[in-house]
PDB file of C-alpha atoms in Angstrom:
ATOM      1  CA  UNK A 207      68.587  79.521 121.024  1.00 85.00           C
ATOM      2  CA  UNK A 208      70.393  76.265 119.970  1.00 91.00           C
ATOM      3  CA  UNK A 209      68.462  73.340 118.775  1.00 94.00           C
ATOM      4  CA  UNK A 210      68.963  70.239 119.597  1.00 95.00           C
ATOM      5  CA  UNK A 211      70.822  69.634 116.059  1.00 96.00           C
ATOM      6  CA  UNK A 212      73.043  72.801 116.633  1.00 96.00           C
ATOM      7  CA  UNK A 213      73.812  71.238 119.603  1.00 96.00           C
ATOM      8  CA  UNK A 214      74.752  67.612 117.986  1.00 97.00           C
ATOM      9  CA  UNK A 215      76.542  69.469 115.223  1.00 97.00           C
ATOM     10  CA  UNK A 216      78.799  71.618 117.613  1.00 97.00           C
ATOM     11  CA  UNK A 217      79.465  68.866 119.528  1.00 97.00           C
ATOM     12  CA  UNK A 218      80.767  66.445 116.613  1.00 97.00           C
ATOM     13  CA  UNK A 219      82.546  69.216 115.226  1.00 97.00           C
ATOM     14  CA  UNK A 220      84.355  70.020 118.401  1.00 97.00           C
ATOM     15  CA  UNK A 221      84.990  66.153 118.572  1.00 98.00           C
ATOM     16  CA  UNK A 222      86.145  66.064 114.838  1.00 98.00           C
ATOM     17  CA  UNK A 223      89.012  68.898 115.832  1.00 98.00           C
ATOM     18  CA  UNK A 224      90.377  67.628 118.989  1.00 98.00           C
ATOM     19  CA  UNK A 225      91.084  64.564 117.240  1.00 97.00           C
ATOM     20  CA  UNK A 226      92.527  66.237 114.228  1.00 97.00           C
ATOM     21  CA  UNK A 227      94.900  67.668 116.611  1.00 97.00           C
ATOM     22  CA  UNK A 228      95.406  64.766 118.481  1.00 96.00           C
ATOM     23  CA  UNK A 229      99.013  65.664 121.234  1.00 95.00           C
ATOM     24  CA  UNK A 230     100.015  67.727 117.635  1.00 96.00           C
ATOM     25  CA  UNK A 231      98.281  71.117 118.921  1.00 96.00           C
ATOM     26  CA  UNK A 232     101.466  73.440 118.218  1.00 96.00           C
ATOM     27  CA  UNK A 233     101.847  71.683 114.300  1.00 96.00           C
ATOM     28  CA  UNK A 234      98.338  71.836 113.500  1.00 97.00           C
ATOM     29  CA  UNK A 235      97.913  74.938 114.610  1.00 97.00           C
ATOM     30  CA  UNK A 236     100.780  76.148 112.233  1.00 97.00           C
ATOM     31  CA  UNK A 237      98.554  74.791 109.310  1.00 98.00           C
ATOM     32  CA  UNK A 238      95.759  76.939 109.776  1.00 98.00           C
ATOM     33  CA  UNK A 239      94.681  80.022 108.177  1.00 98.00           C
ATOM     34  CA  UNK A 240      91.354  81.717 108.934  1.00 98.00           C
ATOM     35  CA  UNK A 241      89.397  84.635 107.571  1.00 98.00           C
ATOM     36  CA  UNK A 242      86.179  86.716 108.668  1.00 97.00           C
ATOM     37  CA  UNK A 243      84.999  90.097 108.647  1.00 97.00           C
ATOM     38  CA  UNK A 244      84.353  92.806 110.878  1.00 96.00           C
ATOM     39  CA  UNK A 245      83.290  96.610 110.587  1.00 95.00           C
ATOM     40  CA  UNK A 246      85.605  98.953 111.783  1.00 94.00           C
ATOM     41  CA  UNK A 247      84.046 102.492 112.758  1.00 90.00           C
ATOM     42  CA  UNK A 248      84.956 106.037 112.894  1.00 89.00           C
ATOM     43  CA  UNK A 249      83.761 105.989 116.287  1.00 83.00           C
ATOM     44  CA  UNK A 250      82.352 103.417 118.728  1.00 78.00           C
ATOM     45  CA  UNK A 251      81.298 103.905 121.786  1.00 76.00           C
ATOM     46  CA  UNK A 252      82.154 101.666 125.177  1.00 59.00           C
ATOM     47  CA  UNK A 253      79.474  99.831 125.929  1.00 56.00           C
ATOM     48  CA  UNK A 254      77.529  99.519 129.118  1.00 51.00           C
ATOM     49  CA  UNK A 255      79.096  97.198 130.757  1.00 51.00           C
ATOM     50  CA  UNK A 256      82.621  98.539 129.922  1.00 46.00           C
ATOM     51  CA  UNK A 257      80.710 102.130 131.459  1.00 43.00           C
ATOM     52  CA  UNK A 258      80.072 100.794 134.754  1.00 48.00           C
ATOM     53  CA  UNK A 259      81.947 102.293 137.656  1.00 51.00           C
ATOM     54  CA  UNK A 260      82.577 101.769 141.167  1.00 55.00           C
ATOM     55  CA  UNK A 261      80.347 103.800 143.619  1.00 53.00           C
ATOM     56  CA  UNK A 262      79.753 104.065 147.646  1.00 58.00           C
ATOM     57  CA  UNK A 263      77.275 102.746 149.057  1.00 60.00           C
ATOM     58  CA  UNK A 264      74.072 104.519 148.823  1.00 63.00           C
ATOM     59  CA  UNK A 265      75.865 106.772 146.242  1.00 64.00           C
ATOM     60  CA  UNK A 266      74.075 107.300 143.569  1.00 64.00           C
ATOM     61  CA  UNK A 267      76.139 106.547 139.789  1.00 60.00           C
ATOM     62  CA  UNK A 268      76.693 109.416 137.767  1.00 58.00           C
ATOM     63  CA  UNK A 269      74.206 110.121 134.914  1.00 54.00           C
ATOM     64  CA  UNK A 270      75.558 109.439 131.532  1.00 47.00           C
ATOM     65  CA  UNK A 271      74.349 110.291 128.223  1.00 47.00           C
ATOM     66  CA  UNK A 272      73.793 107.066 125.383  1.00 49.00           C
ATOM     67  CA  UNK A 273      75.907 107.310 123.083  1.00 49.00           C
ATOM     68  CA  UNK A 274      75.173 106.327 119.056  1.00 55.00           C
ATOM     69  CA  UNK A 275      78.449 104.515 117.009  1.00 55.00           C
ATOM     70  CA  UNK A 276      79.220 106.205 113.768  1.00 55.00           C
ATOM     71  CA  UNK A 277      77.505 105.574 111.163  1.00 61.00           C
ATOM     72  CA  UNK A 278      80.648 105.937 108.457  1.00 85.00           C
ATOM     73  CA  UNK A 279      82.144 102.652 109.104  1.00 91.00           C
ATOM     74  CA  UNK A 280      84.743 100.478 106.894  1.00 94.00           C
ATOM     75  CA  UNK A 281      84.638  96.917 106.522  1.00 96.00           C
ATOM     76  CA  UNK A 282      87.482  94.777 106.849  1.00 97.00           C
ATOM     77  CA  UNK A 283      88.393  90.870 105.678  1.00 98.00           C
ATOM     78  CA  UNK A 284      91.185  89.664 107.327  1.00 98.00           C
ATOM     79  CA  UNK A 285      93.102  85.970 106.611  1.00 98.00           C
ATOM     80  CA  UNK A 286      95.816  85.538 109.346  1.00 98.00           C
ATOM     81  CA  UNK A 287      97.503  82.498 111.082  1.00 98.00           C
ATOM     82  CA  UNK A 288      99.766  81.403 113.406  1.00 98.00           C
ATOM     83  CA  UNK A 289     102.017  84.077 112.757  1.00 97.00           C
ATOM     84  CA  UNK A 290     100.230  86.971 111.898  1.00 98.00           C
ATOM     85  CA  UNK A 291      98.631  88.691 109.290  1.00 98.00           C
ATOM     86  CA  UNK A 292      98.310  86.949 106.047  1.00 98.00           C
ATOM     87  CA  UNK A 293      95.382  90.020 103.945  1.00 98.00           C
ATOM     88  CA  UNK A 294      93.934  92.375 105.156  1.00 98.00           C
ATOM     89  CA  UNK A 295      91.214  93.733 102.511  1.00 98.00           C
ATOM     90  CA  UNK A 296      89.080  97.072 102.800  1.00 97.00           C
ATOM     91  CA  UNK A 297      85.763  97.070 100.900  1.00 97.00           C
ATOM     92  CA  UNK A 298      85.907 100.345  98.934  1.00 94.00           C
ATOM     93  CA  UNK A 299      82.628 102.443  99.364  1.00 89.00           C
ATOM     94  CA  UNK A 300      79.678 101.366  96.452  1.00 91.00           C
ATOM     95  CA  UNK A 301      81.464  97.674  96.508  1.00 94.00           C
ATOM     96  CA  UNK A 302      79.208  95.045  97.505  1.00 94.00           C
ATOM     97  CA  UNK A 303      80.898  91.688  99.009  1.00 96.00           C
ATOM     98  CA  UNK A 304      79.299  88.832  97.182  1.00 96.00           C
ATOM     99  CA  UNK A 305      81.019  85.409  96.180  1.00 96.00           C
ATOM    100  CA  UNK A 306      82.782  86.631  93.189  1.00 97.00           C
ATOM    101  CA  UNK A 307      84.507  89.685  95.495  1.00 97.00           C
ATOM    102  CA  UNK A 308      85.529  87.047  98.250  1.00 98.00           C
ATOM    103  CA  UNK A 309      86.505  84.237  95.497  1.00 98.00           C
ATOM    104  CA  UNK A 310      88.974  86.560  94.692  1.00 98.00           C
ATOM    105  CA  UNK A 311      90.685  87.280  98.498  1.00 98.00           C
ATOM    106  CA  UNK A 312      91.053  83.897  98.439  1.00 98.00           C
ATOM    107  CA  UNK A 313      93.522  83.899  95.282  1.00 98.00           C
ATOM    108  CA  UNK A 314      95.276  86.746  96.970  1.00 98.00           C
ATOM    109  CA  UNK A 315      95.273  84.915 100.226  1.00 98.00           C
ATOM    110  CA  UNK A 316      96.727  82.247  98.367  1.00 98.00           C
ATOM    111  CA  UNK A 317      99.689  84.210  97.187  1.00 98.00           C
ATOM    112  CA  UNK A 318     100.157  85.602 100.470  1.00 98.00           C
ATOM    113  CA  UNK A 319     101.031  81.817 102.217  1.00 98.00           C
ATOM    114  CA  UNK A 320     102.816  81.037  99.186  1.00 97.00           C
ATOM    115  CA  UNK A 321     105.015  84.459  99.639  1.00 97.00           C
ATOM    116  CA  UNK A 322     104.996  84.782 102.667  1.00 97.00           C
ATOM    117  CA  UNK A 323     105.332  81.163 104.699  1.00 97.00           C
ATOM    118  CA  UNK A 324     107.505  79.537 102.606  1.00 95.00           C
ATOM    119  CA  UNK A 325     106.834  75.605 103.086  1.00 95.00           C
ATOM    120  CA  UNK A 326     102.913  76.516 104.293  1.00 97.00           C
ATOM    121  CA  UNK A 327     101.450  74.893 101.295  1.00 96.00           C
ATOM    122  CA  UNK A 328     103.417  71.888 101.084  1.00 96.00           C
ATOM    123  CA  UNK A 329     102.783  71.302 104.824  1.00 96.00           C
ATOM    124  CA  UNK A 330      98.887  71.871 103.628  1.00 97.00           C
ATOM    125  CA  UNK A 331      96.967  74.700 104.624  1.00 98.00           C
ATOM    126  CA  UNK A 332      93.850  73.592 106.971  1.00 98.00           C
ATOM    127  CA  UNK A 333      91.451  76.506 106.172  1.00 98.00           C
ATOM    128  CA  UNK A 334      88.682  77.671 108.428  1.00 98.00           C
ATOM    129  CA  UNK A 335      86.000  80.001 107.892  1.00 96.00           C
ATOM    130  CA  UNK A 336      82.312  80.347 109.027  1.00 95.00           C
ATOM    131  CA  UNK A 337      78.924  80.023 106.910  1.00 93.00           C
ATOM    132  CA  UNK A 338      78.323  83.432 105.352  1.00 93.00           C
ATOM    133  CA  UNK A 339      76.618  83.360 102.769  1.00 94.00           C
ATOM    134  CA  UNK A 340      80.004  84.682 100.620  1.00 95.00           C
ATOM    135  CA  UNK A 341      81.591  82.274 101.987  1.00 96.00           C
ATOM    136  CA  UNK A 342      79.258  79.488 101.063  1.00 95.00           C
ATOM    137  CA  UNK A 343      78.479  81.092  97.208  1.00 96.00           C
ATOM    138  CA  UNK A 344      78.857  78.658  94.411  1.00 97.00           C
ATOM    139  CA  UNK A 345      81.727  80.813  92.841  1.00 97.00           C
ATOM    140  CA  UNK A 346      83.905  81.119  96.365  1.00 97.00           C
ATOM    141  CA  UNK A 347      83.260  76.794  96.690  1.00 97.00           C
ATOM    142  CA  UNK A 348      85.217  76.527  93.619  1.00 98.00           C
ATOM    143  CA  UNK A 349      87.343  79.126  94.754  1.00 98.00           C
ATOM    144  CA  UNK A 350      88.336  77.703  97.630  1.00 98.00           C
ATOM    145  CA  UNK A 351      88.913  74.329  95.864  1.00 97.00           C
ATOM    146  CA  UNK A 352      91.149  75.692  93.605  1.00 97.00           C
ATOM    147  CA  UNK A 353      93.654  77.086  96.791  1.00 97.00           C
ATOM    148  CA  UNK A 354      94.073  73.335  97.560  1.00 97.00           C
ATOM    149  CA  UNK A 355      93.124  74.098 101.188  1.00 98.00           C
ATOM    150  CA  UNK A 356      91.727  71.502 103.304  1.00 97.00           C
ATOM    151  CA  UNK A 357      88.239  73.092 104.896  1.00 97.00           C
ATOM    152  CA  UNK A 358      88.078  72.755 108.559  1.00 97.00           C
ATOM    153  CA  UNK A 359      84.204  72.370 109.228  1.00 95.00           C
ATOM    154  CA  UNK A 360      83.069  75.014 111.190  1.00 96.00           C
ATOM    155  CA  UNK A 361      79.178  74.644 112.550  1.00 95.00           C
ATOM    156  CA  UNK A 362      76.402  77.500 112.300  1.00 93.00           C
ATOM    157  CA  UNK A 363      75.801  80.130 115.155  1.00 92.00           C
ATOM    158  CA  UNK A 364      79.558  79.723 116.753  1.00 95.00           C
ATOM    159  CA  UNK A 365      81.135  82.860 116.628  1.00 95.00           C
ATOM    160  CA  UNK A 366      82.681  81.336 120.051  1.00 95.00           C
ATOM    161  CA  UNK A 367      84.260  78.768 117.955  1.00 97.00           C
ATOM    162  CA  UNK A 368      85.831  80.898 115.620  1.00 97.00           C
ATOM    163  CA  UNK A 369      88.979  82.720 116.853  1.00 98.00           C
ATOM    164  CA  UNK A 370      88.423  85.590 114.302  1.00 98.00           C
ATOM    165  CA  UNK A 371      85.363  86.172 116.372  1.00 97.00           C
ATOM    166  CA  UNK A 372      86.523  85.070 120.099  1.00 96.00           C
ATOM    167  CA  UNK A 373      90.103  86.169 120.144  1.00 98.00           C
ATOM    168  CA  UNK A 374      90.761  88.767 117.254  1.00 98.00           C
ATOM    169  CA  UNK A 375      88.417  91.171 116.380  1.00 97.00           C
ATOM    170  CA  UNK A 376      87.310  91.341 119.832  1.00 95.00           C
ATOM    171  CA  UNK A 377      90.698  92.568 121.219  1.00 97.00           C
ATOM    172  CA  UNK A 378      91.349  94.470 117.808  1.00 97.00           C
ATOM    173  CA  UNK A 379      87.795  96.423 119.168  1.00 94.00           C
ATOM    174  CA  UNK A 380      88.386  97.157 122.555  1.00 94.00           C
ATOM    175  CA  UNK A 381      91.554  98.603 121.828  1.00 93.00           C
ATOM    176  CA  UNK A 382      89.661 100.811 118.892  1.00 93.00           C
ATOM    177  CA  UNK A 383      86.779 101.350 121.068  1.00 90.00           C
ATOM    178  CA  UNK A 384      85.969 105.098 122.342  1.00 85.00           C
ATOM    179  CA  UNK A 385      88.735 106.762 119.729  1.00 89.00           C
ATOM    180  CA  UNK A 386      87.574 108.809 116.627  1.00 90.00           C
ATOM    181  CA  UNK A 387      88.776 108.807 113.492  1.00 92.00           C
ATOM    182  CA  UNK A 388      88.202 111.666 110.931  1.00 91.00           C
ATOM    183  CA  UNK A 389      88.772 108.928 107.500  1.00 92.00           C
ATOM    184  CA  UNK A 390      89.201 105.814 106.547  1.00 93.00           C
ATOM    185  CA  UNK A 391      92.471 106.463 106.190  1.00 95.00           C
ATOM    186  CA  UNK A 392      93.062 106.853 109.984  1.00 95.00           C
ATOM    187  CA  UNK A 393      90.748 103.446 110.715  1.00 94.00           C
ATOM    188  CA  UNK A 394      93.198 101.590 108.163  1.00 96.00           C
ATOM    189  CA  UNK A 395      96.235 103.065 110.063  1.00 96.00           C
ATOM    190  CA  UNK A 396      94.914 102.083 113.536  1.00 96.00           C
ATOM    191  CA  UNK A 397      93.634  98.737 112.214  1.00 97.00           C
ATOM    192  CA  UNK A 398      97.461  97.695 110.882  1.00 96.00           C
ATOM    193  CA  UNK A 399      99.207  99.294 113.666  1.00 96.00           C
ATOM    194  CA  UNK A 400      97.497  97.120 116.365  1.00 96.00           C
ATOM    195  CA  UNK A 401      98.490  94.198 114.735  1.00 97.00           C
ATOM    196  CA  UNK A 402     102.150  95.640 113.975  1.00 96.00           C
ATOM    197  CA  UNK A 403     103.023  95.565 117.124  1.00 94.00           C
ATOM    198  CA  UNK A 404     102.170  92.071 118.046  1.00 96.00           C
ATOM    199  CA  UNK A 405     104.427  88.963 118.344  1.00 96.00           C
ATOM    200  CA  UNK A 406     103.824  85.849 116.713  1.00 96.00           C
ATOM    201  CA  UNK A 407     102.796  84.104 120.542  1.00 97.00           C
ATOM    202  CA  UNK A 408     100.125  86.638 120.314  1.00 98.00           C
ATOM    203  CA  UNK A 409      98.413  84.674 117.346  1.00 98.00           C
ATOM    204  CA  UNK A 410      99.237  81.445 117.794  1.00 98.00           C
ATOM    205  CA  UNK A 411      97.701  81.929 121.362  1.00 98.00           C
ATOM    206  CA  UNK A 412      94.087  82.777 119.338  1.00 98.00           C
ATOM    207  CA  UNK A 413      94.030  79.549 117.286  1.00 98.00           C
ATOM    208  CA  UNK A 414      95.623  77.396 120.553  1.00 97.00           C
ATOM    209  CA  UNK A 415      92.385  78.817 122.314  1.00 97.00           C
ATOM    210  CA  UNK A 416      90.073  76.651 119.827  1.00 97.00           C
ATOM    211  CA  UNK A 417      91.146  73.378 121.219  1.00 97.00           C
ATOM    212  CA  UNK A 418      90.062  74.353 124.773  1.00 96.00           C
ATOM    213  CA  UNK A 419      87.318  75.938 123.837  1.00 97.00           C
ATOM    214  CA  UNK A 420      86.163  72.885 122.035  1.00 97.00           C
ATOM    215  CA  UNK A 421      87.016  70.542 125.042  1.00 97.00           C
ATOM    216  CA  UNK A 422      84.403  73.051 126.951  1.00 97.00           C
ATOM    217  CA  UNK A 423      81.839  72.701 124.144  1.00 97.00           C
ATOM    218  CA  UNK A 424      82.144  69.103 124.366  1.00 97.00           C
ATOM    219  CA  UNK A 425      81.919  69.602 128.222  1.00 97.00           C
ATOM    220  CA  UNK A 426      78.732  71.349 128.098  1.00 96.00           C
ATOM    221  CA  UNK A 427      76.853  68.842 124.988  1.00 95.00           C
ATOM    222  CA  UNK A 428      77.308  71.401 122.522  1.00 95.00           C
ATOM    223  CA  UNK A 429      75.992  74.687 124.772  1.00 94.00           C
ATOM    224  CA  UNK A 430      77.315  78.047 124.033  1.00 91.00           C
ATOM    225  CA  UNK A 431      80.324  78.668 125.565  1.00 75.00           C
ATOM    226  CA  UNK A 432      79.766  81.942 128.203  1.00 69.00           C
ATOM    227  CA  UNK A 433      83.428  82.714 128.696  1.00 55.00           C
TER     228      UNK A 433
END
């Protein structure tokens, strides 16, 4: 449950972006790069919901058997923007991510804009990430200083504020969801070729969602946003 100063702390931060982007929505959103992480499994069942099936009426629904994800799962850090993917980082097996391991994505992820979008950094990067703990670490602070990105502040408990969380990893999931994989190797293939195959609209679409969803946090005093 939200308190009342999550509440007051999604809602100015919702205010604080709509007015960054002012009528600009298209160029700010070209100045942002975000990061999160998600676990990717070997397999992953559909879940209940997603089971549900139409039946007759006074039919009774088909008996199924619960299912248990995979325990051998791989986790992934991806940095992406407006036109795609920027990093994408596997934690090897025995690795532990801590601020020192994510202080240095962010000098790769660095690179990347500079590599990749030529002109990114000039235009200044508007970086946005959530509160993890790596991501808050004393090490990754200075880190992140050192990228000369500007931090977009994000507030606590609002994975429906952060399009890593609302827009891809969720999609990146379903379309995962229900296939088995016999390696990593086969989870980092699937991971890359999902996003291979998308067009730059795709992920510009994911950050453009942000503004609307703010305008509904703002509608609804800083509430979680159901949909």
């Amino acid at each position: 449950m939200l308190t009342p100063f999550d509440k007051q702390r999604r809602l100015q931060t919702s205010n604080d972006f709509l007015e960054l982007v002012g009528d600009n929505v298209d160029e700010i959103c070209d100045r942002i790069v975000t990061v999160d992480e998600t676990w990717v499994r070997q397999y992953d069942p559909e879940s209940k919901q997603e089971s549900m099936q139409w039946t007759k009426k006074g039919e009774r629904p088909p008996k199924k058997f619960k299912v248990q994800k995979s325990a051998s799962k791989l986790m992934a850090t991806i940095f992406w923007d407006s036109e795609g993917l920027l990093l994408i980082d596997y934690l090897s097996k025995g690795t532990t991510m801590n601020g020192q391991y994510y202080a240095n994505l962010l000098a790769q992820a660095r690179e990347a804009v500079v590599q990749k979008r030529r002109g990114k950094l000039s235009r200044g990067v508007l970086f946005l990430l959530d509160n993890a703990s790596v991501h808050t670490a004393r090490v990754s602070r200075q880190a992140l200083k050192d990228t000369g990105f500007s931090e977009i502040d994000h507030p606590p408990y609002s994975p429906n504020l952060a399009p890593s969380d609302y827009f891809l990893f969720s999609n990146l999931k379903k379309e995962l969801r229900c296939r088995r994989f016999v390696d990593d190797n086969q989870m980092k293939m699937a991971v890359e070729s999902h996003f291979d195959c998308k067009e730059k609209e795709y992920f510009l679409g994911g950050l453009k969602a942000l503004y609307t969803r703010c305008e509904k946090c703002i509608s609804l005093e800083g509430d979680y946003i159901e949909k």
